[in-house]
Amino acid sequence: MIEVSSGLQVQLQYQRGDFALDVDIYVPSRGITALFGPSGAGKTTCLRAIAGLDPDIEGRITFAGDIWQDSSTRRIVPTHRRRIGYVFQEASLFPHLSVSGNLGYGQRRAAGNKPVDREALLKQFGVDHLLARKVDRLSGGERQRVAIVRALLSDPVLLLLDEPLSALDAPARSELLGCLEQLHAELGIPTIYVSHAIDEVARLADHLVVMEAGRVLSQGSLQATLASGELPLAMSDQLGVVIEGQVIAQDPVDHLIELAFEGGRLWLPQRAERVGDRLRCRIGARDVVLGTSPPAAGSSALNVVQAVVVGIIDAAHPSQCIVRLDVHGTALLASITRRSWRSLALAPGSRVWAQVKATALGS
Amino acid sequence: MAGLSAEDWTAFALTMRLAATVTVLLLLLGTPLAWWLARGRTAWRRPVSALVTLPLVLPPTVLGFYLLLLLGPHGAVGRLTTALGLGTLPFTFAGLVVASMLYSLPFVVQPLQNAFEAIGQRPFDVAASLGAGPLDRFFSVALPLAWPGFLTAVVLGFAHTIGEFGVVLMIGGNIPGQTRVLSMRIYDHVEAGEYLQAHALSLYLLAFSFAALLAMHLLRPRSADRP
């Protein structure tokens, strides 16, 4: 692969027991890149290597032109000189320090290149009222929010988040996901987000690296990578696409909003969205029904779009297949039975009507 | 304190001086050693660990005997100290300090090693990611998180040095103000049939040891009550 001077380039080879890791990952210099895959795929191993926490892992890591690790010349920059912010899966606050002490730990050691707006960060993550608390008096969600703010206050050049939501209960998870979404819009540094939950990835990520069993299955922009349908077989129930568009109308009587995207329009349930908002929505492959003729007038389907069949992929169960569709330039995936594929006589190039049930992402 | 003669007081003061000297020196020496034993990555850790714990099972007289040979005028160390103009160590306070340090070493190193091991890798990874270098991590993470271990090490090292007898007998002798410590003094009293004086000293030692251990248990945080 050609070496680029911006962004993060990670090549790793590693073998321990029967786990082998062999990856070549590119993380662009802006936005959130998700490392996505089932547990055991090697996501955390990659993240630890990027942080320099596992010097045993062989490979070459460069960030913005700096060599962080090069096993061929035995060069390795230690973790504390890489200026990364690392948020671990479970809370990892120092038990001997208060919340304020934890936040100050990284800030005091920051390079101080650009002043961080501490007060604004504290408020944004809702930790400003926790400063005097001892860390064992915090809830799981509070701990994780403090850990994220602590990482940000250390003025990192790269932020690494290792499944930061996985240990939280549903309300805390949803709250923190909202915080991260807001952070995403403002953050000027590249971020790597490790997750095995498609809804987190669909909401937060700009780029996607799909991993399975120590290898990279596919990587690229979120939309394109999801639309390629290349997920590990074990995760094929999470197949689907993410569509981004703008709210152009709302129906207050039926509590619906209309989203305009590149390939057409969709009605979605309204939550807090208003006309003009930009919005992501996820369309799961299982929520798309195909027909070769327009649905009869009696159908309850709200959203029907015309599409062209692009191709077909295997699904986890032999009775199923995943159909790749093109809706005027926007990709869509539909999970149907192989029997339907045959009885509808579908083939690449076939024109179909897709009935779509879409759910908006975000809060 | 009542019932103590001037000689008893001398022995008491000497014992305290010995225990304090030994504890301070052992903390300085034992902390890096325990750190290395807890977190080092070489294969040497296990044999060294076994060597450090040896005084736990070795009869003190055996340790004292070998030290006597080693530090004596014909021993390797003895010849070295003589050549350096320091004289020989047996039957001096310095000799007693050296011997007591060896004898109390595991009582200081083991609690420290356990405390360092109990911290685990995570806090150090976090500290490194927040920009702390190795020495910084030791002082800002390891020391504050291992303080119950230090408390135990100080109390055990101090109390164990006060209580030793066999090593002192072999290498210290019984020189007033030099090597005649409390345990020797008690032995003298019993030998001389002065049971009342022996009682008084023994009671003081018993009360002191209990108080020290009690203080240690009261001061330890509850969550760190694991062995």
Coordinates of C-alpha atoms in Angstrom, one line a residue:
Chain A
M1 CA 0.0 0.0 0.0
I2 CA 1.2 3.5 -0.8
E3 CA 2.3 5.4 2.3
V4 CA 0.4 8.6 2.9
S5 CA 1.7 11.4 5.1
S6 CA -1.7 12.2 6.6
G7 CA -3.9 10.0 8.7
L8 CA -2.9 6.8 10.4
Q9 CA -1.4 3.8 8.6
V10 CA -1.3 0.5 10.5
Q11 CA 0.2 -2.7 9.3
L12 CA 0.4 -5.4 11.9
Q13 CA 1.4 -9.1 12.0
Y14 CA 1.0 -11.0 15.2
Q15 CA 0.6 -14.6 16.3
R16 CA -0.2 -15.8 19.7
G17 CA -1.6 -19.3 20.2
D18 CA -4.2 -19.9 17.5
F19 CA -5.0 -16.2 17.2
A20 CA -3.3 -14.7 14.2
L21 CA -3.6 -11.0 13.3
D22 CA -2.6 -9.7 9.9
V23 CA -4.0 -6.3 9.0
D24 CA -3.4 -3.2 7.0
I25 CA -5.6 -0.4 8.1
Y26 CA -5.9 3.2 7.0
V27 CA -7.5 5.8 9.2
P28 CA -8.1 9.1 7.6
S29 CA -7.0 12.3 9.4
R30 CA -10.6 13.5 10.0
G31 CA -13.7 11.9 11.4
I32 CA -14.5 8.7 13.2
T33 CA -13.3 5.4 11.9
A34 CA -15.1 2.4 13.3
L35 CA -13.3 -0.9 13.8
F36 CA -16.3 -3.2 13.6
G37 CA -16.5 -6.9 13.9
P38 CA -17.5 -9.8 16.2
S39 CA -15.6 -10.3 19.5
G40 CA -12.3 -12.1 18.8
A41 CA -11.8 -10.3 15.6
G42 CA -8.7 -8.5 16.9
K43 CA -10.2 -5.0 17.2
T44 CA -8.8 -4.3 20.7
T45 CA -5.5 -5.9 19.8
C46 CA -5.2 -3.4 16.9
L47 CA -6.1 -0.5 19.2
R48 CA -3.6 -1.5 21.8
A49 CA -0.9 -1.7 19.2
I50 CA -1.8 1.7 17.8
A51 CA -1.5 3.1 21.4
G52 CA 1.9 1.3 21.8
L53 CA 0.6 -0.7 24.7
D54 CA 1.6 -4.1 23.2
P55 CA 5.2 -3.6 21.9
D56 CA 5.3 -7.4 21.1
I57 CA 3.1 -6.9 18.1
E58 CA 5.2 -6.6 15.0
G59 CA 4.4 -4.1 12.3
R60 CA 4.7 -0.6 11.1
I61 CA 2.5 2.3 12.4
T62 CA 2.8 5.8 11.0
F63 CA 0.8 8.8 12.1
A64 CA 0.8 12.1 10.1
G65 CA 4.2 11.3 8.7
D66 CA 5.7 10.3 12.1
I67 CA 6.9 6.7 12.5
W68 CA 5.3 5.3 15.7
Q69 CA 6.5 1.8 15.2
D70 CA 8.7 0.1 12.7
S71 CA 9.6 -3.5 13.6
S72 CA 12.1 -3.7 10.7
T73 CA 14.3 -1.0 12.3
R74 CA 13.2 -1.9 15.9
R75 CA 12.0 1.7 16.3
I76 CA 9.1 2.2 18.7
V77 CA 7.7 5.4 20.2
P78 CA 6.5 4.7 23.7
T79 CA 2.9 5.3 24.5
H80 CA 3.4 8.4 26.6
R81 CA 5.1 10.2 23.7
R82 CA 2.4 9.4 21.2
R83 CA -0.1 11.8 22.7
I84 CA -3.1 9.5 22.2
G85 CA -6.3 9.6 24.2
Y86 CA -7.5 6.1 25.1
V87 CA -10.8 5.3 26.6
F88 CA -11.1 1.7 27.8
Q89 CA -14.0 -0.6 27.7
E90 CA -14.7 -0.5 31.4
A91 CA -14.1 2.5 33.6
S92 CA -10.4 3.0 34.2
L93 CA -10.4 6.0 36.5
F94 CA -7.6 6.2 39.1
P95 CA -9.2 5.1 42.4
H96 CA -6.7 7.2 44.4
L97 CA -7.8 10.4 42.8
S98 CA -11.0 12.4 42.8
V99 CA -12.9 13.2 39.6
S100 CA -11.1 16.5 39.4
G101 CA -7.7 14.8 40.1
N102 CA -8.4 12.3 37.3
L103 CA -9.3 15.1 34.9
G104 CA -6.2 17.0 35.9
Y105 CA -3.8 14.0 35.5
G106 CA -3.8 14.2 31.7
Q107 CA -4.3 17.9 31.4
R108 CA -1.2 18.6 33.5
R109 CA 0.9 16.4 31.2
A110 CA -0.6 17.7 28.0
A111 CA 1.8 19.3 25.5
G112 CA -0.2 22.5 25.7
N113 CA -0.2 23.2 22.0
K114 CA -3.7 24.3 21.9
P115 CA -5.7 25.3 24.9
V116 CA -8.6 23.0 25.6
D117 CA -11.9 24.7 26.6
R118 CA -12.1 22.8 29.9
E119 CA -15.3 24.4 31.1
A120 CA -17.2 23.8 27.9
L121 CA -16.1 20.1 27.8
L122 CA -17.1 19.6 31.4
K123 CA -20.5 21.0 30.7
Q124 CA -21.0 19.2 27.4
F125 CA -20.4 15.8 29.1
G126 CA -22.3 16.8 32.2
V127 CA -19.4 16.2 34.6
D128 CA -19.1 19.7 35.9
H129 CA -21.1 18.9 39.0
L130 CA -19.0 15.8 39.8
L131 CA -15.6 17.3 40.3
A132 CA -15.3 16.8 44.0
R133 CA -16.7 13.3 43.9
K134 CA -14.6 10.2 44.6
V135 CA -14.6 7.9 41.6
D136 CA -16.2 5.0 43.5
R137 CA -19.3 7.2 44.0
L138 CA -19.9 7.5 40.3
S139 CA -22.4 5.6 38.2
G140 CA -21.1 3.5 35.2
G141 CA -22.2 6.2 32.8
E142 CA -20.6 9.0 34.8
R143 CA -17.3 7.1 35.0
Q144 CA -17.2 6.6 31.3
R145 CA -18.0 10.3 30.7
V146 CA -15.2 11.4 33.1
A147 CA -12.8 9.0 31.3
I148 CA -13.7 10.5 27.9
V149 CA -13.3 14.1 29.2
R150 CA -10.0 13.1 30.9
A151 CA -8.7 11.7 27.5
L152 CA -9.8 14.9 25.7
L153 CA -8.2 17.2 28.2
S154 CA -4.8 15.6 27.7
D155 CA -4.9 17.3 24.2
P156 CA -4.5 14.1 22.1
V157 CA -3.7 14.0 18.4
L158 CA -5.6 10.8 18.1
L159 CA -8.6 9.5 20.1
L160 CA -9.0 5.7 20.7
L161 CA -12.4 4.5 22.1
D162 CA -12.6 0.8 22.9
E163 CA -16.3 -0.1 23.1
P164 CA -16.9 2.7 25.6
L165 CA -20.6 2.0 25.8
S166 CA -20.6 -1.8 26.2
A167 CA -20.5 -1.9 30.0
L168 CA -23.4 0.6 30.3
D169 CA -27.1 0.0 30.8
A170 CA -29.5 1.2 28.1
P171 CA -30.3 4.7 29.4
A172 CA -26.7 5.5 30.2
R173 CA -25.6 4.1 26.8
S174 CA -28.1 6.2 24.9
E175 CA -27.1 9.4 26.8
L176 CA -23.4 8.9 26.2
L177 CA -24.1 8.0 22.5
G178 CA -25.7 11.4 22.2
C179 CA -22.7 13.1 23.8
L180 CA -20.4 11.3 21.4
E181 CA -22.5 12.3 18.4
Q182 CA -22.3 15.9 19.5
L183 CA -18.5 15.5 20.0
H184 CA -18.2 14.0 16.5
A185 CA -19.5 17.2 15.0
E186 CA -16.9 19.4 16.9
L187 CA -13.9 17.2 17.2
G188 CA -10.9 18.2 15.1
I189 CA -8.8 15.0 15.7
P190 CA -9.2 11.6 14.1
T191 CA -10.9 9.0 16.3
I192 CA -11.0 5.2 16.2
Y193 CA -14.1 3.7 17.6
V194 CA -14.1 0.0 18.4
S195 CA -17.6 -1.6 18.5
H196 CA -19.6 -4.7 17.6
A197 CA -22.9 -2.8 17.7
I198 CA -24.1 -1.7 14.3
D199 CA -26.4 1.1 15.7
E200 CA -23.4 2.8 17.4
V201 CA -21.3 2.5 14.2
A202 CA -24.1 3.7 12.0
R203 CA -24.7 6.8 14.1
L204 CA -21.1 7.8 14.7
A205 CA -18.7 6.5 12.1
D206 CA -17.6 8.2 8.9
H207 CA -15.3 5.4 7.9
L208 CA -15.6 1.7 8.5
V209 CA -13.1 -1.1 8.9
V210 CA -14.8 -4.5 9.1
M211 CA -12.7 -7.1 10.9
E212 CA -13.1 -10.8 11.3
A213 CA -10.7 -13.4 12.8
G214 CA -7.7 -11.1 12.8
R215 CA -8.1 -9.9 9.2
V216 CA -9.7 -6.9 7.5
L217 CA -12.8 -7.9 5.6
S218 CA -13.4 -4.5 4.0
Q219 CA -12.7 -0.9 4.7
G220 CA -13.7 2.5 3.3
S221 CA -16.5 5.1 3.8
L222 CA -19.3 4.0 6.1
Q223 CA -22.0 4.1 3.4
A224 CA -20.0 2.3 0.7
T225 CA -18.6 -0.4 3.1
L226 CA -22.0 -1.2 4.5
A227 CA -23.6 -1.2 1.1
S228 CA -21.0 -3.7 -0.1
G229 CA -22.7 -6.2 2.2
E230 CA -19.3 -7.6 3.4
L231 CA -20.0 -8.3 7.0
P232 CA -18.8 -11.4 8.8
L233 CA -21.4 -14.1 8.3
A234 CA -22.1 -14.2 12.0
M235 CA -23.2 -10.6 11.8
S236 CA -25.3 -10.8 8.7
D237 CA -28.5 -10.1 10.8
Q238 CA -26.9 -6.6 11.2
L239 CA -26.7 -6.0 7.5
G240 CA -28.1 -2.9 6.2
V241 CA -27.3 0.6 4.8
V242 CA -27.1 4.0 6.3
I243 CA -28.6 6.8 4.3
E244 CA -28.0 10.5 5.0
G245 CA -30.4 13.2 4.0
Q246 CA -32.3 16.3 5.0
V247 CA -35.7 16.6 6.6
I248 CA -37.9 18.5 4.1
A249 CA -41.4 18.1 5.6
Q250 CA -43.2 17.1 8.7
D251 CA -46.7 15.8 9.3
P252 CA -47.6 16.7 12.9
V253 CA -50.9 14.8 12.7
D254 CA -49.3 11.5 11.9
H255 CA -45.9 12.3 13.7
L256 CA -43.9 11.6 10.5
I257 CA -41.1 13.4 8.8
E258 CA -40.0 13.2 5.2
L259 CA -36.4 12.7 4.5
A260 CA -34.9 13.6 1.1
F261 CA -31.8 11.7 0.1
E262 CA -29.9 11.3 -3.1
G263 CA -32.0 8.6 -4.5
G264 CA -35.5 9.7 -3.3
R265 CA -37.6 10.4 -0.3
L266 CA -38.6 8.4 2.8
W267 CA -41.2 8.9 5.5
L268 CA -39.8 8.3 9.0
P269 CA -41.3 8.4 12.5
Q270 CA -40.7 11.8 14.0
R271 CA -38.9 12.2 17.2
A272 CA -37.3 15.6 17.8
E273 CA -36.3 16.3 14.3
R274 CA -37.3 19.5 12.5
V275 CA -37.5 20.6 8.9
G276 CA -34.0 21.4 7.7
D277 CA -32.1 19.0 10.0
R278 CA -29.6 16.7 8.5
L279 CA -30.3 13.1 9.5
R280 CA -28.9 9.6 9.2
C281 CA -31.3 6.7 8.9
R282 CA -30.5 3.0 8.9
I283 CA -32.4 0.6 6.7
G284 CA -31.8 -3.0 7.7
A285 CA -31.7 -5.6 5.0
R286 CA -34.5 -7.4 6.8
D287 CA -36.7 -4.3 6.6
V288 CA -36.8 -4.2 2.8
V289 CA -39.4 -6.2 0.9
L290 CA -39.0 -6.6 -2.9
G291 CA -41.7 -6.9 -5.6
T292 CA -41.5 -6.9 -9.4
S293 CA -44.7 -4.8 -9.7
P294 CA -45.8 -1.7 -7.7
P295 CA -47.5 -2.8 -4.5
A296 CA -51.3 -3.0 -4.7
A297 CA -53.3 -0.1 -3.3
G298 CA -54.1 -2.1 -0.2
S299 CA -50.5 -2.2 1.0
S300 CA -49.6 -0.6 4.4
A301 CA -46.1 0.2 3.2
L302 CA -45.4 3.9 3.5
N303 CA -42.2 3.9 1.5
V304 CA -41.9 2.4 -1.9
V305 CA -38.9 3.1 -4.1
Q306 CA -37.9 1.9 -7.5
A307 CA -34.6 0.1 -7.6
V308 CA -32.3 -1.9 -9.9
V309 CA -30.8 -5.2 -8.8
V310 CA -27.0 -5.0 -8.8
G311 CA -26.0 -8.3 -7.4
I312 CA -26.5 -11.0 -4.8
I313 CA -24.6 -12.1 -1.8
D314 CA -24.8 -15.2 0.5
A315 CA -26.5 -14.8 3.8
A316 CA -25.8 -16.7 7.0
H317 CA -28.7 -19.1 6.5
P318 CA -28.7 -21.1 3.2
S319 CA -32.4 -20.2 2.7
Q320 CA -31.6 -16.6 2.5
C321 CA -29.7 -14.2 0.2
I322 CA -28.9 -10.6 0.3
V323 CA -29.8 -8.5 -2.8
R324 CA -27.8 -5.4 -3.6
L325 CA -29.9 -2.7 -5.1
D326 CA -29.4 0.7 -6.6
V327 CA -31.9 3.5 -5.9
H328 CA -30.9 6.3 -8.3
G329 CA -27.4 6.2 -7.0
T330 CA -28.0 5.2 -3.4
A331 CA -27.3 1.6 -2.4
L332 CA -29.8 -0.5 -0.6
L333 CA -29.7 -4.1 0.7
A334 CA -32.6 -6.5 0.9
S335 CA -32.7 -9.8 2.7
I336 CA -35.0 -12.2 0.9
T337 CA -35.3 -16.0 0.5
R338 CA -33.6 -17.8 -2.3
R339 CA -37.1 -19.1 -3.3
S340 CA -38.3 -15.6 -3.8
W341 CA -35.2 -14.7 -5.8
R342 CA -36.1 -17.6 -8.2
S343 CA -39.8 -17.1 -8.3
L344 CA -39.5 -13.4 -9.0
A345 CA -36.9 -14.4 -11.6
L346 CA -34.5 -11.7 -10.4
A347 CA -31.2 -11.1 -11.9
P348 CA -28.7 -8.2 -12.1
G349 CA -30.4 -5.5 -14.0
S350 CA -33.9 -6.4 -12.9
R351 CA -36.2 -3.5 -12.0
V352 CA -37.9 -3.9 -8.7
W353 CA -40.1 -2.0 -6.2
A354 CA -38.7 -2.0 -2.7
Q355 CA -40.9 -1.5 0.3
V356 CA -38.8 0.1 3.0
K357 CA -39.2 0.5 6.7
A358 CA -36.7 3.1 7.8
T359 CA -35.7 4.1 11.3
A360 CA -34.0 7.4 12.0
L361 CA -30.7 7.3 13.9
G362 CA -29.9 9.8 16.7
S363 CA -31.7 11.3 19.6
Chain B
M1 CA 7.7 2.8 81.9
A2 CA 8.1 1.2 85.2
G3 CA 10.1 -1.8 86.2
L4 CA 12.9 -1.2 83.8
S5 CA 16.6 -0.8 84.8
A6 CA 19.0 1.5 83.0
E7 CA 20.5 -1.5 81.2
D8 CA 17.0 -2.5 80.0
W9 CA 16.5 1.0 78.7
T10 CA 19.7 0.9 76.8
A11 CA 18.7 -2.3 75.2
F12 CA 15.3 -0.8 74.4
A13 CA 16.8 2.3 72.8
L14 CA 19.2 0.1 70.8
T15 CA 16.5 -2.1 69.6
M16 CA 14.4 0.8 68.4
R17 CA 17.4 2.3 66.6
L18 CA 18.2 -1.0 65.0
A19 CA 14.6 -1.6 63.9
A20 CA 14.2 2.0 62.5
T21 CA 17.5 1.8 60.6
V22 CA 16.7 -1.6 59.2
T23 CA 13.2 -0.6 58.1
V24 CA 14.3 2.6 56.4
L25 CA 17.1 0.8 54.5
L26 CA 14.9 -2.1 53.6
L27 CA 12.3 0.3 52.2
L28 CA 14.9 2.0 50.0
L29 CA 16.3 -1.4 48.9
G30 CA 13.1 -3.4 48.9
T31 CA 10.9 -1.0 46.9
P32 CA 12.9 -1.3 43.6
L33 CA 13.4 -5.0 44.2
A34 CA 9.7 -5.6 44.8
W35 CA 8.8 -3.5 41.8
W36 CA 11.2 -5.6 39.6
L37 CA 9.8 -8.8 41.1
A38 CA 6.2 -7.7 40.5
R39 CA 6.6 -6.3 37.0
G40 CA 9.9 -7.5 35.5
R41 CA 9.8 -9.6 32.4
T42 CA 13.0 -11.7 32.8
A43 CA 13.3 -15.4 33.8
W44 CA 15.5 -14.3 36.7
R45 CA 12.5 -13.3 38.7
R46 CA 11.6 -16.7 40.0
P47 CA 15.1 -17.7 41.4
V48 CA 15.5 -14.2 42.9
S49 CA 12.0 -14.4 44.4
A50 CA 12.9 -17.7 46.0
L51 CA 16.1 -16.3 47.4
V52 CA 14.3 -13.3 48.9
T53 CA 11.8 -15.5 50.7
L54 CA 14.4 -17.9 52.0
P55 CA 14.7 -16.3 55.4
L56 CA 11.0 -17.1 56.0
V57 CA 11.8 -20.8 56.2
L58 CA 15.5 -20.8 57.2
P59 CA 16.3 -21.2 60.9
P60 CA 17.7 -17.8 62.0
T61 CA 20.8 -19.6 63.4
V62 CA 21.6 -21.0 60.0
L63 CA 21.4 -17.5 58.4
G64 CA 23.5 -16.1 61.3
F65 CA 26.1 -18.9 61.1
Y66 CA 26.7 -18.3 57.4
L67 CA 26.8 -14.6 57.9
L68 CA 29.3 -15.1 60.6
L69 CA 31.5 -17.1 58.3
L70 CA 31.0 -14.7 55.4
L71 CA 31.5 -11.4 57.3
G72 CA 34.2 -12.8 59.6
P73 CA 37.9 -12.1 59.2
H74 CA 38.3 -15.1 56.9
G75 CA 35.1 -14.7 54.9
A76 CA 35.0 -13.1 51.5
V77 CA 33.0 -10.0 52.7
G78 CA 35.1 -9.9 55.9
R79 CA 38.3 -9.7 53.9
L80 CA 36.9 -7.0 51.7
T81 CA 35.7 -4.8 54.6
T82 CA 39.1 -5.3 56.3
A83 CA 40.9 -4.3 53.2
L84 CA 38.7 -1.2 53.0
G85 CA 39.7 -0.3 56.5
L86 CA 36.2 -0.9 57.9
G87 CA 37.2 -3.8 60.1
T88 CA 34.9 -6.8 60.4
L89 CA 31.2 -6.5 60.9
P90 CA 30.3 -9.3 63.3
F91 CA 29.7 -8.1 66.9
T92 CA 29.1 -4.5 65.8
F93 CA 25.9 -2.5 65.3
A94 CA 26.6 -2.3 61.6
G95 CA 26.9 -6.1 61.4
L96 CA 23.6 -6.4 63.2
V97 CA 22.0 -4.0 60.7
V98 CA 23.2 -6.1 57.7
A99 CA 22.1 -9.3 59.2
S100 CA 18.7 -8.0 60.3
M101 CA 18.2 -6.6 56.8
L102 CA 18.7 -10.0 55.3
Y103 CA 16.5 -11.7 57.9
S104 CA 13.6 -9.1 57.5
L105 CA 13.9 -8.7 53.8
P106 CA 10.9 -11.0 52.8
F107 CA 8.7 -9.2 55.4
V108 CA 9.2 -5.9 53.5
V109 CA 9.5 -7.2 49.9
Q110 CA 6.5 -9.5 49.9
P111 CA 3.8 -7.0 50.9
L112 CA 5.3 -4.5 48.5
Q113 CA 5.4 -7.1 45.7
N114 CA 1.8 -8.2 46.4
A115 CA 0.7 -4.5 46.4
F116 CA 2.4 -3.8 43.1
E117 CA 1.0 -6.9 41.5
A118 CA -2.5 -6.1 42.8
I119 CA -2.5 -2.8 40.9
G120 CA -2.6 -4.7 37.6
Q121 CA -1.6 -3.4 34.2
R122 CA -4.6 -1.1 33.4
P123 CA -3.7 2.0 35.6
F124 CA -0.3 2.0 34.1
D125 CA -1.7 1.8 30.5
V126 CA -4.1 4.6 31.4
A127 CA -1.3 6.8 32.8
A128 CA 0.9 6.2 29.8
S129 CA -1.9 7.1 27.4
L130 CA -2.3 10.4 29.4
G131 CA 1.4 11.2 28.9
A132 CA 3.1 9.9 32.0
G133 CA 6.6 8.4 31.5
P134 CA 7.9 5.3 33.4
L135 CA 9.3 7.2 36.4
D136 CA 6.2 9.5 36.5
R137 CA 4.0 6.4 36.4
F138 CA 5.8 4.9 39.4
F139 CA 5.4 8.0 41.6
S140 CA 2.0 9.1 40.4
V141 CA 0.3 5.7 40.1
A142 CA 2.3 2.8 41.7
L143 CA 3.2 4.5 45.0
P144 CA -0.2 5.9 45.9
L145 CA -2.1 2.7 44.9
A146 CA 0.4 0.5 46.8
W147 CA 0.4 2.4 50.1
P148 CA -1.4 -0.3 52.1
G149 CA 1.5 -2.5 51.0
F150 CA 4.0 0.0 52.3
L151 CA 2.1 0.2 55.6
T152 CA 2.3 -3.5 56.0
A153 CA 5.9 -3.6 55.0
V154 CA 6.9 -1.0 57.5
V155 CA 5.0 -2.6 60.4
L156 CA 6.2 -6.1 59.6
G157 CA 9.8 -5.1 58.9
F158 CA 10.0 -3.1 62.1
A159 CA 8.2 -5.6 64.3
H160 CA 10.1 -8.5 62.9
T161 CA 13.5 -6.9 63.4
I162 CA 12.6 -6.2 67.1
G163 CA 11.6 -9.8 67.6
E164 CA 14.7 -11.5 66.1
F165 CA 16.9 -13.5 68.3
G166 CA 18.8 -16.3 66.6
V167 CA 20.6 -14.1 64.1
V168 CA 21.5 -11.6 66.8
L169 CA 22.9 -14.4 68.9
M170 CA 25.1 -15.7 66.1
I171 CA 26.4 -12.4 64.7
G172 CA 25.8 -9.8 67.3
G173 CA 26.8 -11.3 70.5
N174 CA 25.7 -9.5 73.7
I175 CA 27.6 -6.2 73.9
P176 CA 25.7 -3.6 75.9
G177 CA 24.8 -0.5 73.8
Q178 CA 26.2 -2.2 70.7
T179 CA 24.4 -5.4 70.1
R180 CA 22.5 -6.2 73.2
V181 CA 18.9 -5.9 72.0
L182 CA 15.6 -6.5 73.9
S183 CA 15.3 -10.2 72.9
M184 CA 18.9 -10.8 74.2
R185 CA 18.1 -8.9 77.4
I186 CA 15.1 -11.0 78.0
Y187 CA 17.1 -14.2 77.5
D188 CA 19.7 -12.8 80.0
H189 CA 17.1 -12.2 82.6
V190 CA 15.6 -15.7 82.2
E191 CA 19.1 -17.2 82.4
A192 CA 19.8 -15.2 85.6
G193 CA 16.4 -16.3 87.1
E194 CA 15.1 -12.7 87.0
Y195 CA 11.7 -13.7 85.9
L196 CA 10.0 -10.4 87.0
Q197 CA 12.3 -8.3 84.7
A198 CA 11.8 -10.8 81.9
H199 CA 8.1 -10.5 82.4
A200 CA 8.1 -6.7 82.2
L201 CA 10.2 -6.7 79.0
S202 CA 8.2 -9.5 77.4
L203 CA 4.9 -7.8 78.2
Y204 CA 6.1 -4.5 76.7
L205 CA 7.2 -6.3 73.5
L206 CA 3.9 -8.3 73.3
A207 CA 1.8 -5.1 73.8
F208 CA 3.9 -3.2 71.2
S209 CA 3.6 -6.0 68.6
F210 CA -0.1 -6.3 69.1
A211 CA -0.6 -2.5 68.9
A212 CA 1.5 -2.3 65.7
L213 CA -0.5 -5.0 64.0
L214 CA -3.8 -3.6 65.1
A215 CA -2.9 -0.2 63.8
M216 CA -1.9 -1.7 60.5
H217 CA -5.3 -3.5 60.2
L218 CA -7.2 -0.4 61.2
L219 CA -5.4 1.8 58.8
R220 CA -5.7 -0.5 55.8
P221 CA -8.5 0.4 53.4
R222 CA -11.3 -2.2 53.4
S223 CA -11.1 -2.8 49.7
A224 CA -7.5 -3.6 49.9
D225 CA -8.0 -6.3 52.6
R226 CA -7.2 -9.0 50.1
P227 CA -4.0 -10.9 50.8

